[in-house]
mmCIF file of C-alpha atoms in Angstrom:
data_model
loop_
_atom_site.group_PDB
_atom_site.id
_atom_site.type_symbol
_atom_site.label_atom_id
_atom_site.label_comp_id
_atom_site.label_asym_id
_atom_site.label_seq_id
_atom_site.Cartn_x
_atom_site.Cartn_y
_atom_site.Cartn_z
ATOM 1 C CA MET E 1 5.733 3.180 15.837
ATOM 2 C CA PRO E 2 8.359 4.785 12.583
ATOM 3 C CA LEU E 3 6.526 5.293 9.381
ATOM 4 C CA THR E 4 6.980 2.377 6.741
ATOM 5 C CA VAL E 5 7.755 3.998 3.553
ATOM 6 C CA HIS E 6 8.221 2.344 -0.021
ATOM 7 C CA GLU E 7 9.739 3.691 -2.798
ATOM 8 C CA LEU E 8 8.418 4.437 -6.201
ATOM 9 C CA ASP E 9 10.486 5.604 -9.261
ATOM 10 C CA VAL E 10 8.721 7.397 -12.159
ATOM 11 C CA ARG E 11 11.337 8.193 -14.058
ATOM 12 C CA PRO E 12 12.119 5.401 -16.328
ATOM 13 C CA LEU E 13 8.073 5.654 -17.063
ATOM 14 C CA LEU E 14 8.110 9.280 -18.019
ATOM 15 C CA ALA E 15 11.067 8.747 -19.916
ATOM 16 C CA THR E 16 9.458 6.127 -22.368
ATOM 17 C CA GLY E 17 6.170 8.723 -22.836
ATOM 18 C CA GLN E 18 4.100 6.516 -20.266
ATOM 19 C CA PRO E 19 1.840 8.601 -18.052
ATOM 20 C CA PRO E 20 2.901 7.494 -14.143
ATOM 21 C CA ILE E 21 -0.529 8.075 -12.752
ATOM 22 C CA ASP E 22 -1.658 4.705 -12.689
ATOM 23 C CA ALA E 23 1.223 3.602 -11.458
ATOM 24 C CA ILE E 24 1.267 5.819 -8.409
ATOM 25 C CA LEU E 25 -2.206 5.371 -7.466
ATOM 26 C CA SER E 26 -1.495 1.093 -7.882
ATOM 27 C CA ALA E 27 1.052 2.245 -5.458
ATOM 28 C CA ILE E 28 -0.828 3.841 -3.240
ATOM 29 C CA ALA E 29 -3.289 1.070 -3.544
ATOM 30 C CA ALA E 30 -0.645 -1.698 -2.548
ATOM 31 C CA LEU E 31 0.101 0.522 0.331
ATOM 32 C CA PRO E 32 0.114 -1.206 4.009
ATOM 33 C CA SER E 33 -2.390 0.424 6.366
ATOM 34 C CA GLY E 34 -0.169 3.481 7.999
ATOM 35 C CA ALA E 35 2.460 3.461 5.092
ATOM 36 C CA GLY E 36 3.792 5.989 2.864
ATOM 37 C CA LEU E 37 5.218 6.910 -0.258
ATOM 38 C CA ARG E 38 8.214 8.050 -1.271
ATOM 39 C CA LEU E 39 8.374 9.475 -4.747
ATOM 40 C CA HIS E 40 11.267 9.874 -7.314
ATOM 41 C CA ALA E 41 9.974 11.960 -10.115
ATOM 42 C CA PRO E 42 11.950 14.469 -12.461
ATOM 43 C CA PHE E 43 10.438 17.559 -11.647
ATOM 44 C CA GLU E 44 7.951 18.541 -9.167
ATOM 45 C CA PRO E 45 4.261 16.579 -9.200
ATOM 46 C CA ARG E 46 2.390 19.480 -8.161
ATOM 47 C CA PRO E 47 -0.803 18.342 -9.457
ATOM 48 C CA LEU E 48 -0.426 15.114 -7.742
ATOM 49 C CA TYR E 49 -0.436 17.042 -4.265
ATOM 50 C CA SER E 50 -4.148 17.580 -4.100
ATOM 51 C CA LYS E 51 -5.027 14.469 -6.028
ATOM 52 C CA LEU E 52 -3.229 12.670 -3.272
ATOM 53 C CA ALA E 53 -4.357 14.920 -0.282
ATOM 54 C CA SER E 54 -7.996 13.521 -1.489
ATOM 55 C CA LEU E 55 -6.906 10.356 -0.432
ATOM 56 C CA GLY E 56 -5.778 11.029 2.484
ATOM 57 C CA PHE E 57 -2.372 11.808 2.026
ATOM 58 C CA GLU E 58 0.265 14.918 2.998
ATOM 59 C CA HIS E 59 3.348 15.612 1.353
ATOM 60 C CA SER E 60 6.827 16.906 1.539
ATOM 61 C CA ALA E 61 8.796 17.560 -1.376
ATOM 62 C CA GLU E 62 12.517 17.961 -1.324
ATOM 63 C CA PRO E 63 15.104 19.253 -4.905
ATOM 64 C CA GLN E 64 17.634 17.171 -5.590
ATOM 65 C CA PRO E 65 21.118 18.438 -6.532
ATOM 66 C CA ASP E 66 20.365 16.631 -9.910
ATOM 67 C CA GLY E 67 17.635 18.342 -10.596
ATOM 68 C CA THR E 68 15.092 15.993 -9.716
ATOM 69 C CA PHE E 69 12.762 15.496 -6.919
ATOM 70 C CA LEU E 70 11.796 13.153 -3.917
ATOM 71 C CA VAL E 71 8.449 13.585 -2.535
ATOM 72 C CA GLN E 72 7.513 11.739 0.757
ATOM 73 C CA PHE E 73 3.154 10.975 0.761
ATOM 74 C CA THR E 74 2.658 10.297 4.258
ATOM 75 C CA PRO E 75 -1.078 9.600 5.668
ATOM 76 C CA ILE E 76 -2.905 12.593 7.111
ATOM 77 C CA SER E 77 -2.513 12.184 10.756
ATOM 78 C CA ILE E 78 -5.477 13.940 12.740
ATOM 79 C CA PRO E 79 -4.591 14.075 16.451
ATOM 80 C CA LEU E 80 -7.228 14.120 19.149
ATOM 81 C CA ASP E 81 -6.863 14.470 22.914
ATOM 82 C CA LEU E 82 -10.146 13.265 23.928
ATOM 83 C CA ARG E 83 -8.427 12.282 28.026
ATOM 84 C CA GLU E 84 -10.650 15.303 29.496
ATOM 85 C CA LEU E 85 -13.888 14.052 28.437
ATOM 86 C CA GLU E 86 -16.548 12.140 29.964
ATOM 87 C CA PRO E 87 -18.160 8.866 28.177
ATOM 88 C CA PRO E 88 -19.734 8.160 25.704
ATOM 89 C CA GLU E 89 -18.454 11.880 24.233
ATOM 90 C CA PRO E 90 -14.853 10.188 23.267
ATOM 91 C CA MET E 91 -16.723 7.699 21.114
ATOM 92 C CA GLN E 92 -18.728 10.489 19.653
ATOM 93 C CA ARG E 93 -15.714 12.762 18.854
ATOM 94 C CA THR E 94 -13.991 9.760 17.167
ATOM 95 C CA LEU E 95 -16.948 8.728 15.344
ATOM 96 C CA GLU E 96 -17.662 12.334 13.942
ATOM 97 C CA ALA E 97 -13.781 12.544 12.879
ATOM 98 C CA ALA E 98 -13.879 9.131 11.263
ATOM 99 C CA ALA E 99 -17.202 9.890 9.158
ATOM 100 C CA THR E 100 -14.834 12.479 7.278
ATOM 101 C CA LEU E 101 -11.500 10.633 7.169
ATOM 102 C CA PRO E 102 -10.396 10.482 3.636
ATOM 103 C CA PRO E 103 -8.853 6.919 2.666
ATOM 104 C CA TYR E 104 -5.636 5.908 3.914
ATOM 105 C CA ALA E 105 -5.714 9.141 6.414
ATOM 106 C CA ARG E 106 -5.734 7.911 10.376
ATOM 107 C CA ILE E 107 -6.587 9.493 13.681
ATOM 108 C CA VAL E 108 -4.567 9.306 16.673
ATOM 109 C CA ALA E 109 -6.678 9.478 19.683
ATOM 110 C CA ARG E 110 -5.880 9.899 23.022
ATOM 111 C CA THR E 111 -8.293 8.379 25.636
ATOM 112 C CA ARG E 112 -8.066 7.408 29.449
ATOM 113 C CA PHE E 113 -9.752 4.038 28.341
ATOM 114 C CA ARG E 114 -9.201 1.687 26.014
ATOM 115 C CA PRO E 115 -11.979 2.295 23.370
ATOM 116 C CA VAL E 116 -13.700 -1.164 23.597
ATOM 117 C CA HIS E 117 -17.212 -0.454 22.314
ATOM 118 C CA LEU E 118 -16.090 1.960 19.695
ATOM 119 C CA LEU E 119 -13.844 -0.726 18.215
ATOM 120 C CA ALA E 120 -16.525 -2.847 17.253
ATOM 121 C CA MET E 121 -18.531 0.429 15.662
ATOM 122 C CA LEU E 122 -15.103 1.198 13.761
ATOM 123 C CA ALA E 123 -14.951 -2.177 11.950
ATOM 124 C CA GLU E 124 -18.430 -1.954 10.961
ATOM 125 C CA ARG E 125 -17.578 1.204 9.071
ATOM 126 C CA GLY E 126 -14.498 -0.266 7.285
ATOM 127 C CA LEU E 127 -11.894 1.279 9.809
ATOM 128 C CA THR E 128 -9.077 -0.247 11.620
ATOM 129 C CA ALA E 129 -7.838 0.566 15.010
ATOM 130 C CA THR E 130 -4.477 -0.407 16.971
ATOM 131 C CA CYS E 131 -4.348 0.210 20.725
ATOM 132 C CA HIS E 132 -1.567 0.973 23.009
ATOM 133 C CA GLU E 133 -1.281 1.733 26.610
ATOM 134 C CA GLN E 134 0.957 4.372 27.449
ATOM 135 C CA PRO E 135 2.642 4.752 31.000
ATOM 136 C CA ASP E 136 0.438 7.062 32.357
ATOM 137 C CA ARG E 137 -2.239 4.410 31.624
ATOM 138 C CA SER E 138 -4.100 6.130 29.193
ATOM 139 C CA TRP E 139 -4.460 5.244 25.253
ATOM 140 C CA VAL E 140 -3.010 6.201 21.949
ATOM 141 C CA ASN E 141 -5.523 4.656 19.296
ATOM 142 C CA VAL E 142 -4.521 4.822 16.248
ATOM 143 C CA ILE E 143 -7.579 4.582 13.449
ATOM 144 C CA VAL E 144 -6.957 3.861 9.706
ATOM 145 C CA HIS E 145 -9.265 4.578 7.030
ATOM 146 C CA THR E 146 -8.217 1.723 4.863
ATOM 147 C CA THR E 147 -10.614 2.113 2.048
ATOM 148 C CA ALA E 148 -9.081 0.946 -1.321
ATOM 149 C CA ALA E 149 -7.609 4.060 -3.540
ATOM 150 C CA PRO E 150 -9.400 4.218 -6.680
ATOM 151 C CA THR E 151 -7.538 2.901 -9.969
ATOM 152 C CA GLY E 152 -7.179 3.900 -13.658
ATOM 153 C CA SER E 153 -6.779 6.804 -15.285
ATOM 154 C CA ALA E 154 -8.003 9.856 -13.514
ATOM 155 C CA SER E 155 -6.074 12.858 -14.083
ATOM 156 C CA PRO E 156 -3.924 14.110 -11.077
#
């Protein structure tokens, strides 16, 4: 499934002397589950990388010909291949990984069966899951931590 990416240009904010952190955190909080953010900035926003990593996003930065930067933040994706394990181990390993999942990050777990019992447990923990049967009859289960990102004037 393709990644949906939302755009945010912070150059106008910075040009008027406004710090962009509130706009960035608000944009992150407003992202649909599993979506990414493409940030347009006049410089490489290195301090922002660790802040958004703590919220479950990895980054890639591209310098532009005009000296600005285009930085794409995408949800961290933790792959788990659990097809060789016997129940209940796939469920246990998924729950262990989910316990430390940062907000907006996701687990992509491949299992032999649709994890029916796991889905309710994930929902109780504030996680959403979508399950996709594969041609080999295994399942790809995308589990997303949907806790809202903090807002406010936190330093990046």
